[in-house]
Structure formats: C-alpha cells, structure tokens
CSV table of C-alpha atoms in Angstrom, one decimal:
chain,number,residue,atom,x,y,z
A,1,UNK,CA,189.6,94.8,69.4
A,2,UNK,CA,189.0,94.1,73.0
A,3,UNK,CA,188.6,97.4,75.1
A,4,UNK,CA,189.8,98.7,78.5
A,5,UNK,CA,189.2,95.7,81.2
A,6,UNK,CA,188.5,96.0,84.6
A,7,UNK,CA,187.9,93.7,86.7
A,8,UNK,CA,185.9,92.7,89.3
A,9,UNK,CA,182.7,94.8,88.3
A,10,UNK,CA,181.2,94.7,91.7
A,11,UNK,CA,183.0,94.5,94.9
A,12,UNK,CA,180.8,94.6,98.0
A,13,UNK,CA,183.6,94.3,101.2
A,14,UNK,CA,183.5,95.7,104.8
A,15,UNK,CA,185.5,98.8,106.1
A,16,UNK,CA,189.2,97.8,107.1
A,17,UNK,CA,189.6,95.4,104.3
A,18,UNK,CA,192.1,95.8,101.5
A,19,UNK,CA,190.7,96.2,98.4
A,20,UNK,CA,192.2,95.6,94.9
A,21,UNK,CA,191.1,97.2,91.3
A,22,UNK,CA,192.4,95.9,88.1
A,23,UNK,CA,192.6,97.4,84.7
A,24,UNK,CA,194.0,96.1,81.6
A,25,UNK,CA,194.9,98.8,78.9
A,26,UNK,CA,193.7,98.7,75.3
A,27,UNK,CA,197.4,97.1,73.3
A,28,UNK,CA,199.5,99.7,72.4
A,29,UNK,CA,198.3,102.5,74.7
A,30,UNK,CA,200.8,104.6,76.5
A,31,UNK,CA,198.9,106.4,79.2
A,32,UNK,CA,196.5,105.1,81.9
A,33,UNK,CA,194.3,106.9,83.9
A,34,UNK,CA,192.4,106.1,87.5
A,35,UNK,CA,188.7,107.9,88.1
A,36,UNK,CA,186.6,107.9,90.7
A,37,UNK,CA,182.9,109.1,89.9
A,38,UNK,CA,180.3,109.4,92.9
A,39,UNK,CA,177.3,111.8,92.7
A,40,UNK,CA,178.5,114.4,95.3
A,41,UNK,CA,181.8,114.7,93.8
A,42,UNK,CA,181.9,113.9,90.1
A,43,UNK,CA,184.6,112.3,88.2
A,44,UNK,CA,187.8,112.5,89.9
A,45,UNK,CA,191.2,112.0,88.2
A,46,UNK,CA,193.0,109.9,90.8
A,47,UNK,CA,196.7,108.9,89.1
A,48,UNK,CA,197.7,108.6,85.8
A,49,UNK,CA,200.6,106.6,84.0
A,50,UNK,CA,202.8,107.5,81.1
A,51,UNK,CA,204.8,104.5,79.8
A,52,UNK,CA,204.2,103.0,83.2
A,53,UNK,CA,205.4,105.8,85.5
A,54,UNK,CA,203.4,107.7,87.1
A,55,UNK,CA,203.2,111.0,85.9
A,56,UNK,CA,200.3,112.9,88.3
A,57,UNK,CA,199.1,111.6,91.2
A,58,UNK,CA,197.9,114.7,93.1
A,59,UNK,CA,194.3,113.2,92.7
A,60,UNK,CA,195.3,110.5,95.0
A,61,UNK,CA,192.8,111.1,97.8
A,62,UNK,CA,195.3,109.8,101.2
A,63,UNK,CA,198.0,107.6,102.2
A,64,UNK,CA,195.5,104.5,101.8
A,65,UNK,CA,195.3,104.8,97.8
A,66,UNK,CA,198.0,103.3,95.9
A,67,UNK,CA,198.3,102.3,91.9
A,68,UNK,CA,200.9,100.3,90.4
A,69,UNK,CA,201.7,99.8,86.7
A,70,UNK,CA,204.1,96.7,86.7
A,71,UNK,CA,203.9,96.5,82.6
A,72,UNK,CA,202.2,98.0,79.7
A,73,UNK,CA,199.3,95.7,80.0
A,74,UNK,CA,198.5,95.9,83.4
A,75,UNK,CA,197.8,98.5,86.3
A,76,UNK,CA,196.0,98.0,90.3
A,77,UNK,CA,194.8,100.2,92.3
A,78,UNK,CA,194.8,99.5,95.7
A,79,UNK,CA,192.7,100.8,99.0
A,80,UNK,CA,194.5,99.6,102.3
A,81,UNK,CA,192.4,100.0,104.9
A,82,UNK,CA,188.8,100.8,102.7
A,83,UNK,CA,186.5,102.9,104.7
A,84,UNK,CA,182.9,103.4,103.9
A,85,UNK,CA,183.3,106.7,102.1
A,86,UNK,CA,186.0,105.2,99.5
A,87,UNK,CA,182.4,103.4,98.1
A,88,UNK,CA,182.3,105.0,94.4
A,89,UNK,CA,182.7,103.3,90.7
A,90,UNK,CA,186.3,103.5,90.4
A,91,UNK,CA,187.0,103.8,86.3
A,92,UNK,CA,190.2,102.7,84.5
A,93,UNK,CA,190.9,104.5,81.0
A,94,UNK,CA,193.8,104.5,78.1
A,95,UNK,CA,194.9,106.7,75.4
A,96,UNK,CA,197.4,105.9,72.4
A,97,UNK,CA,199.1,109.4,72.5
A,98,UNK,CA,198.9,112.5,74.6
A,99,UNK,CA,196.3,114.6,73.2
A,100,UNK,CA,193.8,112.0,71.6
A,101,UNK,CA,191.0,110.9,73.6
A,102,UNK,CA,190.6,108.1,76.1
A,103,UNK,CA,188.8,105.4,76.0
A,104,UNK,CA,187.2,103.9,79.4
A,105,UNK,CA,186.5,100.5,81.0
A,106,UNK,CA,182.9,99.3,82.4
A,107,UNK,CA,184.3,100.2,85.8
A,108,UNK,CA,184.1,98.6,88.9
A,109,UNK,CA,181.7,99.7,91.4
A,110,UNK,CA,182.9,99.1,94.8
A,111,UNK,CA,180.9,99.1,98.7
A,112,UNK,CA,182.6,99.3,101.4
A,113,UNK,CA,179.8,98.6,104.1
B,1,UNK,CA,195.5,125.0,86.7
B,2,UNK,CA,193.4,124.1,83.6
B,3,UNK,CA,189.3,123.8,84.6
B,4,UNK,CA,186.2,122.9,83.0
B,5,UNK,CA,182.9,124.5,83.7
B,6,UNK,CA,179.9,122.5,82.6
B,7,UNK,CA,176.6,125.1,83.8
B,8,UNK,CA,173.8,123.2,83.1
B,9,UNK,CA,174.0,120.7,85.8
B,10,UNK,CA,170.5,118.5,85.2
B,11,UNK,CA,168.6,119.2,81.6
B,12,UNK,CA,165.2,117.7,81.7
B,13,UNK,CA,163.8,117.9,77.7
B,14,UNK,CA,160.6,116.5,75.9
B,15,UNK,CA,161.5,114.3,72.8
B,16,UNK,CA,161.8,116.5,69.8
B,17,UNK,CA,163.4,119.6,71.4
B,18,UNK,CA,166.8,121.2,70.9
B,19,UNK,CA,169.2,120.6,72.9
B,20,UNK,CA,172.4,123.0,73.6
B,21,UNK,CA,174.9,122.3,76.9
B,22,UNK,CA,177.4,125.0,77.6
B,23,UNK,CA,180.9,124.3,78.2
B,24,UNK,CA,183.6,126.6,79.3
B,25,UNK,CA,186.9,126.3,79.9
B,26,UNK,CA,190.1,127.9,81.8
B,27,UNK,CA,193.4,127.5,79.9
B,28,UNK,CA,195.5,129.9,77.9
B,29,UNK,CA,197.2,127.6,75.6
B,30,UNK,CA,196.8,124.5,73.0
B,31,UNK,CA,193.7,122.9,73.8
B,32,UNK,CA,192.1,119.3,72.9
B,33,UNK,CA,188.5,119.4,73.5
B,34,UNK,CA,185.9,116.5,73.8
B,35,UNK,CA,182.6,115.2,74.8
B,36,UNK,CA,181.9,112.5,76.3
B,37,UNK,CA,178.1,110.7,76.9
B,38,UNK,CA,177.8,108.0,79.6
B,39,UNK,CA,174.1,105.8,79.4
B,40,UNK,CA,172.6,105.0,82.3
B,41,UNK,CA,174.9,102.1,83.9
B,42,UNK,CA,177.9,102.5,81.1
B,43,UNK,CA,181.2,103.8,81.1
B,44,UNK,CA,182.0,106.9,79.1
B,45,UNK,CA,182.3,106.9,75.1
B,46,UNK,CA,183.1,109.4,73.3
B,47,UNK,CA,180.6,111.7,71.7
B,48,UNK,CA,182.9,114.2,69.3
B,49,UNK,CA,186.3,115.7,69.3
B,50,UNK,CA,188.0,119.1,68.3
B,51,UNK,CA,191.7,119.5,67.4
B,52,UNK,CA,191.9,122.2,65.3
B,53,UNK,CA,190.2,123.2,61.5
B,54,UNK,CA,186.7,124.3,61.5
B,55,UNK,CA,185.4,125.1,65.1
B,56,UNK,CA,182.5,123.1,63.8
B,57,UNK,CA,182.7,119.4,64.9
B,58,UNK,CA,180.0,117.0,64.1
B,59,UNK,CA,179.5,114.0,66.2
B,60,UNK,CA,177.8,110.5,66.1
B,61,UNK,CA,174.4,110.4,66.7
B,62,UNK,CA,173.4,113.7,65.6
B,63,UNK,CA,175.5,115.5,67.5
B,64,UNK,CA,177.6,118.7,67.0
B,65,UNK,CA,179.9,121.2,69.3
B,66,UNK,CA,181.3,124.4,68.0
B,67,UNK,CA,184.4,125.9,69.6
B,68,UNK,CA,184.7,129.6,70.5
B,69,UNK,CA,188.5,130.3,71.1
B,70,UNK,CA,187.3,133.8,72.1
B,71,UNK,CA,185.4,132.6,74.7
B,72,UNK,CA,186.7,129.6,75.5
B,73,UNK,CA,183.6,127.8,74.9
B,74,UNK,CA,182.6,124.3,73.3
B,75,UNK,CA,179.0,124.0,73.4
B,76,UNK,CA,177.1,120.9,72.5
B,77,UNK,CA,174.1,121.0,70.2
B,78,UNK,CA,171.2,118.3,68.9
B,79,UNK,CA,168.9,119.9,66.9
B,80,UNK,CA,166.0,117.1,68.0
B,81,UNK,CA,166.7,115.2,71.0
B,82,UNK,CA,165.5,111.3,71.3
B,83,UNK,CA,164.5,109.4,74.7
B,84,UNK,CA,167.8,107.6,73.9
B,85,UNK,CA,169.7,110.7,74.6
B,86,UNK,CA,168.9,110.4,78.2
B,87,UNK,CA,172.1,110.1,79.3
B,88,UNK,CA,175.2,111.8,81.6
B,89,UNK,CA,177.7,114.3,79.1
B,90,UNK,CA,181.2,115.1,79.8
B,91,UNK,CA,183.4,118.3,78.3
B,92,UNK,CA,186.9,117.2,78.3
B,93,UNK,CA,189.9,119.1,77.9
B,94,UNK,CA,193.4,117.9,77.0
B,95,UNK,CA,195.8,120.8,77.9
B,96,UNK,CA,199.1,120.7,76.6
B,97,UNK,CA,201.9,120.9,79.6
B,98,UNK,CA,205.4,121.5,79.7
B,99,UNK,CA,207.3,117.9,78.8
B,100,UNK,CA,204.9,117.1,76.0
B,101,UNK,CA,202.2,115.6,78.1
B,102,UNK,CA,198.4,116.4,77.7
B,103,UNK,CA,196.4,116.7,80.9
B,104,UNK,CA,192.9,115.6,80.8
B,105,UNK,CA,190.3,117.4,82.8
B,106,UNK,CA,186.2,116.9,83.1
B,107,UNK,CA,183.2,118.9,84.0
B,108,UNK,CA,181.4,118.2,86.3
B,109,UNK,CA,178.6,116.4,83.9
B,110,UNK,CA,175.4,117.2,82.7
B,111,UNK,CA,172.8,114.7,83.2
B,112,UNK,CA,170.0,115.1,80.7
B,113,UNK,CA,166.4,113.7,80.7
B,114,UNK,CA,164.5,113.5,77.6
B,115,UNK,CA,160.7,112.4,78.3
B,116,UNK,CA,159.0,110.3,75.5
C-alpha cells in the first residue's frame, strides 16, 4: 500500500519565484493536512482539507500561501512570490477518519536562496 | 484553543537508561492522544495511540505512554533506551470540535540523543 507522496523532495529556487508542493493522499483518506517544520518554529499546521474543502486554514502564514485540493487524490500548495524565510520542509499528511491518526509523506524540503 | 506542552525540549541519554518525556495537554473534552517519532532525515510515524480503555498504551519498539485524565498528561516511557532511539518525538492530540471534526495539534518535539 503505497503511502503519502510528495513530490519534489528537494527544491532549491531563488526569492520571487513561485514555488509549487505536491501531495498525493493515501486511497480512501478523507482529510489532508499541510505542515511546515523548521527548528525555530516547530511543526506548524498550515491548512487542512476535509473531503476536499478546506476546513482550517488559520495556519496559513500570508497572502502568498495558497493549497488547493482539486480531487481526493491530489492537493498543491503553492508560495507566490517565495522569500528566503518560507525555506522549511513543508510535510503533507492524510487520515481515514477524524480522530485516527495521520500518516505523513517524506516531505519536501525547500530553499529559497 | 486546544495546546500541547512537550517540557523536555532536548533529552540526551546513555544506551541502557530509562527514558520518560512529559506531555501535557490543554482541552476540556474528548481527546485522541498520540506519539509520534521522526529519525533523523524521516517523516513522522507513529509511535502509539490512546482512544480510550486502559490509560496504559503499549507501543512498537518498546514503547509505552500512560494517560492521566486528571492531569491531562500522556507521558512516554522506554524502560531501556537503544542508540536507535535517537530520534525527534511528537505528542499529538486529536480534539473533538463542534461539526464532528477532530483537530490535530503537536508539541513542540523532543529531540532525544542516546549515546552508544
């Protein structure tokens, strides 16, 4: 059973360019979840969807971050322009139903120089 | 809002010892309660889990939390720690909100070093 897949893994880019995440859910999960982890600031909950709709996304750090979940087995996150301190491994997760527990991609750890 | 307190922010152990990381959390109502272990370069996997039953959970690789209702506490425990157990740990809590939905909300992380 393949896991949560993100794509790329590494993403080095300079500030001002638009950067793009991907995540592909485990089949049959309902609820997806955007992290951020960096060592000043820990794991951050950024958006999360419920049957595709966003349900949360006071996480959401400014105006440049924006996810979409176009169908159940796909979601991006996107960072328009990037700036140097969006650099962080950006973490895609999915759960079955609401109160089990989720289970994370390899994440994609992104540079923005 | 619901918030998870891990105290123990950097754990460094010698092989052999026990191990306990505190875990406290802020919500009145129905809890889900988890740990998570991310290895060096990894993404997180989960550890162990508590829904409800005996506040006693055991976990893979040896270890075990026990849930305090009274004061909101879910410590992890390992009674003999391994060099493989170097690693970053999570406490997770699902709290139940209004509309059936289950937020999810992590510590800070504990980042343990066991030397060989």
């Amino acid at each position: 059973d393949a896991g949560v897949i993100q794509s790329p893994r590494h993403e080095v880019t300079e500030m001002g360019q638009e950067v793009t995440l991907r995540c592909k859910p485990i089949s049959g999960h309902n609820s997806l979840f955007w992290y951020r982890q960096t060592m000043m600031r820990g794991l951050e909950l950024l958006i999360y969807f419920n049957n595709n709709v966003p349900i949360d996304d006071s996480g959401m750090p400014e105006d440049r971050f924006s996810a979409k979940m176009p169908n159940a087995s796909f979601s991006t996150l996107k960072i328009q322009p990037s700036e140097p301190r969006d650099s962080a491994v950006y973490f895609c997760a999915s759960r079955n139903k609401a109160n089990q527990p989720q289970h994370f991609g390899d994440g994609t750890r992104l540079s923005i120089l | 809002a619901q918030s998870v307190s891990q105290h123990n922010h950097h754990v460094i152990l010698s092989e052999a010892a026990s191990l306990e990381l505190g875990c406290n959390y802020s919500y009145g109502g129905t809890v889900n309660l988890f740990w998570y272990v991310q290895y060096p370069g990894q993404h997180l996997q989960l550890l162990l889990k508590y829904f409800s039953g005996d506040p006693l959970v055991k976990g893979i690789k040896g270890f075990e939390a026990e849930f305090i209702k009274s004061k909101f506490s879910f410590n992890l425990r390992k009674p003999s720690v391994q060099w493989s157990d170097t690693a970053e740990y999570f406490c997770a809590v699902n709290a139940h909100a209004s509309g059936g939905s289950y937020i999810p909300t992590f510590g800070r992380g504990t980042s343990l070093i066991v030397h060989p």
